[in-house]
């Protein structure tokens, strides 16, 4: 099965992980740099960075500079290998497993109007608290987010499972209760890679596969086995529209 090329970043994630493994296992003593060369190169890099920190006219963002250096090194060696810093580990985990800490709701941005709740997932903190599709997110805790973009709001809603937050929303009707506050506690959210499967017409099965995670194979298998219980099924549609790719093994 060919993965969609539309989301290069996601596909490179899987290919990069495999590429690292191949480089490590295929390397021999003849192709590896001597330990003395590696140590000297690291010392040179450290000395250059210290000189910049000490003598450069402006302050230097250490984390950003180091990440830039790592990205340039990997791009030169293997453009399909990517480095994810600690600040992006949660995003990496969500891409590979479909799991993240948050409130369990799809949000969408309408330019010029703000970020809205699009769909609270069944059984998640957002649904249990009473958030509804169409709610305009006004504030998160003490911060007004009306001018924030979708990614900013999403990052703020995510967090470690068990941590509290307060969301203020405006309901899409006029009245004294249109501004509402909800106290929530983030939990571990599992996004299904197959959110829907069923029959289309009398004899065609349908499976909607949204991403390739470590659970996708089992999700597709279970959906297919359920569909095959219907003896009338003669054909199958595997819907990959909007699927950004994912783990190479999946």
Backbone as a ProteinNet text record, in pm:
[ID]
protein_1_A
[PRIMARY]
XXXXXXXXXXXXXXXXXXXXXXXXXXXXXXXXXXXXXXXXXXXXXXXXXXXXXXXXXXXXXXXXXXXXXXXXXXXXXXXXXXXXXXXXXXXXXXXXXXXXXXXXXXXXXXXXXXXXXXXXXXXXXXXXXXXXXXXXXXXXXXXXXXXXXXXXXXXXXXXXXXXXXXXXXXXXXXXXXXXXXXXXXXXXXXXXXXXXXXXXXXXXXXXXXXXXXXXXXXXXXXXXXXXXXXXXXXXXXXXXXXXXXXXXXX
[TERTIARY]
85	0	88.3	56.8	135	82.3	172.4	132.3	116.9	26.4	-0.7	121.1	160.3	275.5	241.3	114.6	73.9	131.6	157.6	214.4	353.6	453.1	589	645.3	607.5	665.6	631.5	508.5	463.7	528.3	540	601.9	750.2	814.7	957.4	984.4	889.2	904.7	933.5	848.6	864	987.8	1006.3	1121.2	1250	1247.5	1366.6	1404.9	1305.3	1333.1	1397.6	1345.3	1400.6	1540	1557.5	1687	1795.2	1763.7	1861	1902	1805.4	1834.3	1926.4	1900.8	1981.8	2124.7	2138.5	2272.6	2352.4	2287	2358	2397.3	2305.1	2333.2	2426.5	2424.3	2505.8	2647.4	2667.6	2798.7	2899.9	3020.2	3126.8	3238.4	3337.3	3449.7	3527.1	3520.7	3596	3530.1	3396	3324.5	3298.6	3306.5	3282.4	3403.4	3373.9	3482.9	3551.1	3682.8	3753.7	3699.4	3701.4	3649.2	3722.1	3852.4	3927.6	3877.3	3841.1	3787.8	3652.8	3568.3	3436.8	3451.6	3538.9	3560.2	3615.5	3710.1	3768.3	3664	3579.7	3476.6	3375.2	3337.7	3243.8	3306.4	3435.8	3505.5	3509.3	3531.6	3535.6	3398.9	3294	3158.7	3128	3162.8	3137.3	3213.5	3338.3	3419.7	3361.5	3317.8	3258.3	3131.7	3049.6	2923.9	2951.4	3050.1	3084.8	3134.5	3214	3263.2	3147.5	3050.4	2933.8	2855.3	2833.9	2759.1	2828.8	2962.1	3038.7	3056.3	3081.3	3125.3	3026.6	2921.5	2828.3	2750.8	2719.7	2660.7	2520.9	2446	2310.9	2307.7	2199.2	2182.7	2146.4	2182.6	2160.3	2064	1965.5	1872.9	1941.7	1989.8	2071	1994.6	1871.2	1794	1768.4	1731	1703.6	1829.6	1942.9	2068.3	2111.1	2102.5	2141.2	2048.6	1918.4	1823.4	1849.3	1886.6	1919.8	2042.4	2142.5	2264.6	2236	2154.4	2119.4	2042.2	1946.1	1865.7	1953	2050.2	2140.4	2227	2274.5	2356.4	2277.6	2156.2	2074.4	2036.3	2007.1	1969.8	2084.8	2207.4	2324.9	2350.7	2328.1	2355.1	2239.9	2118	1999.9	1878.4	1832.9	1722.4	1590.9	1583.7	1459.6	1460.3	1567.7	1574.6	1548.7	1459.2	1426.8	1446.3	1484.1	1504.8	1388.6	1331.1	1221.2	1269.6	1278.2	1321.2	1216.1	1252.9	1162.9	1029.5	1031.9	909.2	808.9	855	766.5	738.9	780	761.4	614	531.2	388.5	327.5	369.4	320.4	367.5	491.4	544.6	466.4	437.7	361	221.5	160.3	26.5	29.3	133.9	143.2	164.4	241.5	274.4	176.3	107.1	17.4	-127.2	-149.8	-285.3	-326.5	-231.7	-262.3	-205.8	-279.9	-230.2	-307.2	-252.2	-320	-395.9	-527.1	-605.6	-750.3	-837.9	-979.2	-1064.4	-1007.5	-1080.8	-1184.4	-1144.1	-1237	-1164.8	-1234.7	-1184.2	-1215.4	-1116.6	-1139.4	-1111.6	-1174	-1154.3	-1149.2	-1066.7	-1051.5	-1128.2	-1207.3	-1274.5	-1205.3	-1132.8	-1055.6	-1141.7	-1089.2	-1158.2	-1263	-1294.7	-1397.7	-1344.3	-1244.2	-1187.2	-1182.6	-1156.2	-1144.8	-1266.2	-1330.7	-1455.4	-1438.7	-1519.7	-1533	-1609.7	-1548.4	-1612.6	-1681.4	-1614.6	-1674	-1613.6	-1689.7	-1641.5	-1653.4	-1544.7	-1548.5	-1630.1	-1703.2	-1787.2	-1701.9	-1744.2	-1677.8	-1551.1	-1517.9	-1395.9	-1430.6	-1329.1	-1357.2	-1441.1	-1418.5	-1495.3	-1643.4	-1675.2	-1815.1	-1881	-1807.6	-1861.7	-1887.9	-1801.9	-1818.4	-1936	-1973.2	-2086.4	-2052.1	-1925.9	-1890.8	-1966.3	-2004	-2083.1	-2023.2	-2053.8	-2011.1	-2068.8	-1984.2	-2027.9	-1987.3	-1938.7	-1892.5	-1767.1	-1768.7	-1650.4	-1563.7	-1436.9	-1346.2	-1299.5	-1341.2	-1310	-1181.8	-1167.7	-1050.4	-1016	-887.2	-838.4	-765.3	-816.2	-769.6	-784.5	-676.2	-689.8	-653.8	-627.3	-581.5	-693.7	-717.7	-813.4	-749.2	-822.1	-764.2	-838	-917.4	-997.9	-912.5	-789.6	-702.5	-600.9	-609.1	-514.2	-553	-450.6	-475.9	-503.6	-547.3	-587.1	-475.8	-352.1	-240.2	-208.9	-221.9	-195.2	-297.6	-424.2	-529.4	-511.9	-480.2	-462.1	-350.4	-237.9	-124.9	-161.2	-243.5	-281.8	-380.9	-465.4	-562.4	-495.5	-385.9	-313.9	-232.4	-198.9	-118.8	-118.8	-49.8	-38.6	-174.2	-204.8	-331.1	-339.4	-457.2	-477.7	-462.8	-419.9	-403.9	-533.7	-571.8	-699.4	-684.5	-794.8	-799.9	-944.6	-960	-1092.2	-1107.2	-1216.6	-1242.4	-1367.6	-1355.5	-1469.5	-1511	-1640	-1689	-1810.4	-1839.7	-1961.5	-2049.3	-2168.5	-2264	-2325	-2355.1	-2405.3	-2552	-2587	-2721.1	-2712.8	-2807.8	-2808.7	-2887.9	-2830.6	-2898.8	-2803.4	-2854.2	-2769.2	-2671.2	-2699.4	-2612.9	-2525	-2507.2	-2429.6	-2280.7	-2230.4	-2091.6	-2091	-2022.5	-2022.5	-1880	-1859.1	-1729.7	-1739.2	-1634.5	-1631.1	-1497	-1503.5	-1383	-1362.1	-1244.7	-1215	-1084.6	-1064.5	-938	-892.9	-775.5	-724.9	-710.7	-729.4	-710.7	-636.2	-596.8	-530.9	-637.2	-619	-714.7	-656.6	-734.2	-693.9	-776.3	-708.9	-778.3	-784.6	-902	-911.4	-862	-783	-739.4	-850.6	-949.1	-1066.9	-1189.6	-1225.9	-1338.9	-1473.6	-1478.6	-1606.9	-1586.6	-1672.7	-1682	-1826.9	-1866.9	-2005.3	-2031	-2157.1	-2196.9	-2244.1	-2203.8	-2249.7	-2333.5	-2461.7	-2547.6	-2566.8	-2599.2	-2633.1	-2512.1	-2406.5	-2298.1	-2157.3	-2144.5	-2013.2	-1978.1	-1865.8	-1817.1	-1735.8	-1725.6	-1655.9	-1575.9	-1445.6	-1358.5	-1289.4	-1302.1	-1238.9	-1113.9	-996.1	-867.8	-805.5	-797.3	-755	-604.6	-530.6	-387.2	-324.8	-192.6	-119.3	-43	-102.6	-39.2	-5.5	49.3	82.9	-40	-158.7	-282.6	-366.5	-320.4	-399.8	-426.4	-325.1	-342.9	-452.4	-449.3	-550.6	-688.1	-694.4	-823.3	-884.9	-802.2	-853.1	-894.6	-814.8	-847.4	-981.7	-999.4	-1124	-1244.6	-1226.7	-1335.7	-1368.5	-1264.8	-1286.1	-1354.4	-1312.6	-1374.2	-1521.9	-1553.8	-1693.7	-1775.2	-1717.8	-1787.9	-1808	-1709.9	-1718.5	-1824.3	-1874.1	-1983.5	-2111.9	-2115.1	-2230.3	-2205.6	-2276.7	-2250.8	-2280.9	-2352.2	-2386.2	-2270.2	-2167.2	-2057.7	-1974.2	-1961.9	-1885.7	-1764.2	-1762.6	-1651.3	-1627	-1512.5	-1473.1	-1411.4	-1451.2	-1389.8	-1301.2	-1170.3	-1078.3	-1053.4	-1112.8	-1110.3	-987.4	-893.6	-771	-771.6	-885	-890.5	-857.9	-766	-726	-626	-586.4	-489.2	-349.5	-280.9	-151.5	-34.4	-56.5	54.6	78	203	231.1	345.7	337.9	444.1	461.7	586.2	615.1	567.3	589.7	548.4	397	322.1	175.9	131.3
-118.9	0	123.5	216.1	338.6	443.4	498	603	734.5	815.7	944.6	1033.6	1098	1187.9	1327	1352	1489.1	1541.2	1453.8	1500.9	1443	1513.7	1463.9	1441.7	1531.6	1526.3	1394.6	1351.6	1231.7	1108.1	1103.5	989.3	982.7	1098.6	1099.9	1048.4	1064.8	1015.4	866.9	790	645.7	606.3	666	631.7	666.4	776.7	818.8	721.2	670.3	573.1	448.7	402.5	285.4	314.7	435.1	470.9	470.4	519.2	518.3	375.7	286.9	147.5	85.9	114.5	57.7	110.4	240	297	233	214.4	158.3	14.1	-65.8	-207.8	-233.5	-145.3	-170.3	-116	-26.5	34.6	-66.8	-59.5	-148.7	-66.9	-135.2	-65.8	16.4	-24.6	46.4	177.5	187.1	306.7	405.4	364.2	454.1	543.9	667.2	757.9	711.3	728.5	692.2	772.2	711.4	778.1	908	912.7	1036	1149.6	1117.5	1220	1270.7	1179.3	1218.3	1309.4	1270	1348.5	1486	1492.9	1622	1712.1	1653.1	1732.3	1788.1	1706.3	1753.4	1865.6	1852.1	1957.4	2088.1	2076.8	2196.9	2263.7	2184.3	2239.8	2310.1	2245.3	2303.4	2434.6	2438.3	2559.9	2674.6	2643.2	2747.1	2802.8	2713.8	2758.1	2843.1	2804.7	2882.7	3021.7	3028.2	3158.2	3248	3190.8	3267.6	3317.7	3229.2	3267	3378.1	3375.4	3471.4	3605.5	3601.3	3722.4	3779	3705.2	3757	3875.2	3972	4097.3	4078.3	3981.6	3955.4	3823	3804.4	3676.9	3567.5	3445.3	3330.9	3233.8	3189.8	3087.6	2952.7	2898.6	2777.4	2659.4	2638.9	2524	2534	2653.5	2672.2	2649.6	2700.5	2687	2540.6	2467.5	2326.2	2245.5	2273.3	2201.6	2228.3	2352.8	2386.8	2311	2300.5	2227.7	2079.3	2020.9	1878.5	1855.3	1944.1	1930.3	1939.4	2032.3	2046.1	1922.1	1865.4	1744.4	1626.6	1608.6	1497.2	1515	1638.9	1664.6	1632.9	1657.4	1628.5	1478.6	1407.2	1263.3	1183.8	1213.9	1139.7	1231	1287.2	1383.3	1322.7	1190	1126	1097.1	1137.2	1121.9	1256.3	1257.1	1381.4	1366.1	1477	1481.8	1554.6	1493.7	1555.8	1589.2	1719.1	1758.5	1720.8	1736.1	1696.2	1769.6	1894.7	1973.2	1917.4	1830.3	1774.3	1626.3	1572.2	1429.8	1390.9	1481	1449.4	1441.3	1533.1	1528.2	1401.3	1361	1238.7	1117.3	1112.2	1000	994.1	1111.1	1113.3	1063.4	1098.2	1054.9	905.1	847	705.4	612.7	662.6	574.7	621.4	746.8	801	840.9	844.4	878	1015.4	1090.1	1217.7	1255.8	1349.5	1400.2	1526.1	1527.3	1644	1630	1704.7	1705	1620.4	1576.5	1488.7	1558	1662	1733.9	1778.9	1773	1830.9	1979.7	2063.1	2207.4	2255.5	2364.9	2419.4	2571.3	2629.8	2775.5	2834.9	2936.4	3013.7	3149.2	3178.3	3303.4	3426	3507.7	3629.9	3613.4	3486.2	3463.7	3392.2	3306.6	3237.7	3087.1	3016.1	2869.9	2811	2716.2	2659.1	2510.7	2462.2	2318.3	2262.3	2165.5	2106	1974.6	1894.7	1765.5	1714.9	1708.8	1644.7	1492.4	1421	1274.8	1215.4	1111.6	1044.2	989.6	1018.2	962.5	1033.5	1146.7	1220.6	1337.4	1402.4	1515.1	1625.1	1653.2	1760.1	1725.4	1600.4	1559.8	1549.3	1496.4	1481.1	1617.2	1715.8	1849	1924.5	1890.5	1958.4	2049.4	2046.3	2124.6	2069.8	2160	2120.1	2175.7	2107	2156.1	2295.4	2386.8	2523.9	2620.2	2568.8	2657.2	2732	2863.5	2945.8	2949.9	2911.6	2911.4	3054.7	3108.6	3246.8	3255.1	3167	3171.5	3031.5	3010.9	2888	2930.3	2886.1	2934.3	3086.9	3160.6	3306.6	3378.6	3305.3	3366.7	3373.4	3491.9	3508.7	3459.4	3375.8	3310.5	3347.2	3453.1	3488.9	3521.3	3568.1	3602.7	3492	3380	3270.9	3188.4	3121.3	3030.3	2888.9	2803.5	2668	2592.6	2602.4	2529	2577.4	2708.6	2763.2	2713	2715	2666.4	2517	2442.3	2297.3	2264.9	2335.1	2310.4	2342.8	2444.5	2483.5	2383.9	2325.9	2227.7	2095.8	2064.1	1940.3	1956	1843.5	1846.2	1710.4	1701.7	1574.3	1532	1404.2	1351.6	1373.8	1419.2	1445.6	1591	1675.4	1817.3	1892.8	1991.6	2062.8	2182.7	2226.3	2350.3	2399.1	2529.2	2590.3	2649.3	2615.4	2664.8	2752.1	2872.6	2963.6	2966.1	2944.5	2940.9	3031.9	3066.6	3139.3	3049.2	3019.4	2936.6	3017.8	2952.2	3024.8	3064.1	3133.6	3192.5	3314.3	3402.4	3523.4	3499.1	3536.9	3517.3	3537.3	3544.9	3570.9	3458.7	3337.1	3223.9	3184.9	3275.3	3240.2	3228.1	3292.6	3275.6	3173.8	3061.6	2950.9	2911.1	2867.5	2819.1	2671.8	2596.9	2453.4	2417.4	2348	2296.5	2151.9	2123.7	1990.7	1939.8	1809.7	1746	1665.6	1696.8	1626.7	1476.4	1396.6	1253.1	1201.6	1075.7	1016.1	985.8	1042.3	1026.2	931	833.3	739.9	767.4	816.2	842.7	714.9	669.7	548.4	574.1	481.8	497.7	458.5	381.9	348.7	399.4	526.5	581.1	529.8	473.6	425.3	312.4	212.5	111.1	64.2	14.6	-29.4	-70.5	-90.1	-130.8	-10	-4.8	96.5	23.4	45.4	-31	-172.7	-263.9	-399.7	-491.5	-470.7	-569.1	-508.9	-385	-319.8	-277.9	-329	-288.3	-160	-88	40.5	53.8	87.5	110.5	245.7	333.6	465.8	463.5	468	462.8	601.4	665.1	805.3	824.7	724.6	738.6	600.9	594.3	469.2	474.6	423.6	418.3	273.2	252.3	116	30.3	91	15.8	2.8	58.3	59.6	-80.3	-165.9	-300.4	-376	-368.6	-438.1	-376.5	-243.3	-176.2	-215.9	-219.2	-256.9	-403.7	-488.4	-631.1	-654.8	-589.3	-607.1	-559.3	-443.7	-392.3	-487.8	-541.3	-632.7	-761.9	-815.6	-938.9	-917.4	-799.4	-770	-758.8	-694	-678	-811.9	-902.1	-1031.3	-1122.9	-1085	-1162.4	-1147.7	-1042.6	-1022	-1097.5	-1206	-1285.7	-1211.5	-1101.4	-1026.7	-941.9	-919.6	-833.6	-900.2	-833.1	-885.1	-798.7	-674.5	-583.8	-493.6	-424.7	-343.6	-212.6	-103.4	28.1	59.4	82.8	128.5	276.5	361.7	506	566.8	618.7	681.4	832.9	890.2	1034.7	1109.4	1202.6	1280	1208.9	1086.8	1013.1	1070.2	1124	1188.7	1092.7	962.5	867	821.2	786.8	743	646.2	552.2	455.8	366.5	347.7	266.7	122.3	66.8	-70.5	-85.4	14.2	10.1	19
0	0	0	-84.6	-95.2	0.6	81.2	173.2	98.8	147.4	83.3	91.7	-20.9	-17.6	29.9	63.7	92.8	222.9	317.7	444	456.3	399.6	395.7	534.3	627.1	761.9	830	814	882.2	822.1	689.2	624.9	656.1	664.2	694.5	834.1	922.5	1058.8	1058.1	988	985.4	907.6	790.4	709	781.1	855.2	927.8	1036.2	1109.9	1215.2	1157.3	1042.8	978.8	927.4	870.9	816.6	922.5	1042.3	1150.8	1184	1190.8	1223.1	1119.5	990.8	884.7	889.6	916.4	923.4	1035.7	1149.5	1265.5	1241.3	1188.4	1171.7	1055	952.5	835.2	850.4	943.5	959.6	1011.9	961.1	1005.6	1066.3	1120.1	1182.7	1080.8	952.1	849.3	809.7	826.3	780.9	893.5	1016.9	1127.8	1152.3	1196.1	1229.7	1356.7	1366.2	1490.5	1607.7	1726.6	1844.9	1873.5	1841.5	1866.1	1778	1652.1	1562.2	1611.3	1658.7	1709.3	1830.2	1923.2	2044.4	2011.1	1916.9	1879.8	1813.5	1727.5	1660	1759.2	1858.4	1960.7	2042.3	2074	2148.8	2069.6	1938	1853.2	1851.6	1835.1	1832.9	1965	2076.7	2207.9	2225.8	2180.8	2193.7	2112.2	1989	1903.5	1967.5	2021	2081.3	2205.6	2287	2405.5	2366.3	2258.7	2212.3	2170.1	2099.9	2058.7	2179.7	2276.1	2395.9	2472	2473.4	2552.4	2481	2348.6	2278.9	2177.3	2143.1	2042.3	2099.7	2011.7	2058.1	2115.7	2063.5	2112.9	2188.4	2265.3	2335.4	2235.6	2267.9	2179.5	2246.6	2172.4	2219.7	2205	2316.6	2312.4	2252	2297.8	2249.6	2099	2053.9	1912	1828.6	1875.6	1801.6	1791.7	1903	1903.2	1813	1820.1	1735	1587.3	1554.8	1416.9	1369.7	1456.5	1421.6	1400.1	1486.6	1472.9	1343.4	1314.7	1192.8	1067.8	1068	953.2	936	1046.4	1040.2	982.8	1033.4	986.1	840	799.9	661.4	566.5	612	529.7	521	630.8	633.2	573.1	618.4	573.7	583.4	470.3	475	522.9	537	582.5	732.5	800.7	944.9	1010.8	1110.1	1178.3	1328.1	1390	1534.2	1598.8	1703.2	1775.9	1916.8	1949.7	2085.3	2187.7	2314.6	2423.1	2415.3	2367.7	2362	2262.1	2170.3	2068.6	2090	2204.5	2228.7	2233.8	2287.3	2294.8	2155.6	2066.2	1928.9	1858.9	1885.9	1826.8	1874.1	2003.6	2057.7	1996.6	1974.6	1916.5	1772.7	1697.1	1558.6	1546	1638	1626.1	1695.1	1798.4	1873.9	1874.1	1833.3	1839.7	1979.7	2074.7	2213	2247.7	2329.3	2379	2503.9	2579.8	2697.4	2662.2	2686.4	2649.5	2690.4	2622	2659.9	2566.1	2452.1	2362.9	2277.4	2206.8	2119.7	1994.1	1881.9	1757.9	1759.3	1727.5	1720.9	1579.4	1540.8	1406.9	1413.5	1329.7	1327.3	1209.9	1237.6	1133.7	1128.9	1021.3	1014.9	1046.2	1136	1173.2	1282	1316.3	1417.2	1540.3	1524	1638.3	1619.5	1730.1	1729.6	1799.3	1734.6	1783.2	1816.5	1909.3	1930.4	1811.7	1743.3	1626.3	1660.7	1745.3	1782.3	1913	2020.5	2143.8	2127.9	2156.5	2146	2260.9	2229.5	2328.5	2442.7	2566.5	2683.4	2726.4	2663	2697.6	2790.1	2851.5	2940.6	2876.4	2748.4	2683.4	2676.4	2643.7	2632.7	2769.8	2866.3	3000.4	3066.6	3036.5	3097.5	3037.5	2914.3	2853	2736.3	2689.1	2570.9	2450	2358.6	2242.7	2114.3	2004.5	1873.6	1850.2	1804.5	1781.6	1890.1	2005.6	2113	2068.1	2080.8	2053	2178	2165.2	2279.7	2305.5	2418.3	2453	2535.2	2633.9	2721.4	2770	2799.1	2861.8	2988.2	3101.1	3230.9	3233.4	3256.4	3267.8	3138.8	3031.6	2906.6	2803.5	2750.8	2641.2	2511.8	2436.2	2318.1	2189.7	2191.8	2074.9	1952.8	1974.6	1861.6	1831.6	1903.5	1882.9	1761.7	1703.8	1592.5	1644.7	1554.6	1591.7	1664.1	1609.7	1669.2	1810.2	1834.2	1967	2068.5	2029.5	2119.3	2145	2039.6	2053.3	2151.4	2138.2	2228.8	2372.8	2392.8	2528.2	2588.8	2505.9	2556.3	2591.8	2524.3	2553.9	2681.4	2742.2	2863.6	2929.9	3038.9	3109.8	3164.7	3147	3198.9	3349.6	3397.4	3538.9	3577.1	3481.9	3512.6	3481.1	3564.8	3545.1	3452.7	3397.4	3321.8	3318.3	3294.2	3283.5	3143.8	3077.6	2942.2	2945	2892.7	2879.1	2733.2	2707.1	2569.5	2554.5	2430.3	2397.8	2313.4	2363.4	2290.5	2176	2064	1946.1	1955.5	2062.5	2072	2163.4	2152.5	2235	2362.7	2472.5	2598.9	2713.8	2833.2	2949.9	2978.3	2933.3	2963	2844.8	2747.7	2628.7	2658.7	2766	2809.8	2923	2899.8	2995.2	3029.7	3154.1	3200.3	3235.6	3197.4	3224.3	3288.7	3400	3465.3	3421	3364.7	3312.5	3371.1	3361.5	3396.4	3274.3	3225.1	3107.3	3135.5	3032.3	3045	2922.6	2925	2809.1	2703.7	2586.1	2477.8	2373.8	2333.3	2229.5	2104.5	2000.2	1874.7	1792.4	1753.6	1672.4	1531	1476.4	1337.7	1241	1289.9	1209.8	1286.4	1267.3	1342.9	1294.4	1171.7	1120.4	1020.1	1028	922.5	916.7	800.2	783.4	640.1	606.8	472.7	392.4	266.9	172.7	68	69.5	-19.4	33.4	-57.1	-16	-2.3	-82.8	-85.9	-83.9	-40.3	-37.2	104.5	154.5	285.3	275.3	387.3	387.7	516.3	503.7	618.5	598.4	697.8	692.1	778.6	715.6	786.1	785.2	903.2	910.4	924.3	976.8	994.9	1013.8	995.2	1012.3	1144.6	1252	1383.4	1417.1	1537.2	1577.2	1604.7	1603.3	1625.8	1499	1387.5	1265.4	1211.4	1211.9	1156.6	1231.3	1364.3	1444	1422.9	1411.7	1392	1257.8	1152.5	1020.4	1019.1	1081.9	1087.2	1157.5	1271.8	1345.8	1265.1	1197.5	1115.3	1001.1	938.1	826	870.3	985	1034.9	1066.5	1121.1	1149.3	1020.5	919.1	792.7	722.3	736.3	668.1	729.7	846.2	904.3	822.8	741.2	652.6	522	494.6	373.6	244.5	254.4	133.1	82.1	166	124.6	16	-98.3	-211.4	-244.5	-198.7	-227.6	-108.2	-110.2	5.2	-40.4	23	1.4	121.7	96.7	201.2	175.7	256.3	235.2	302.6	222.4	273.3	252.1	215.6	194.6	323.3	313.6	431	519.9	485.2	566.2	538.7	640.9	618.2	609.4	631.4	634.7	777.5	808.2	944.2	952.2	1043	1064.6	942.1	898.4	781.4	800.8	921.6	947.2	935	981.7	972.8	828
[MASK]
++++++++++++++++++++++++++++++++++++++++++++++++++++++++++++++++++++++++++++++++++++++++++++++++++++++++++++++++++++++++++++++++++++++++++++++++++++++++++++++++++++++++++++++++++++++++++++++++++++++++++++++++++++++++++++++++++++++++++++++++++++++++++

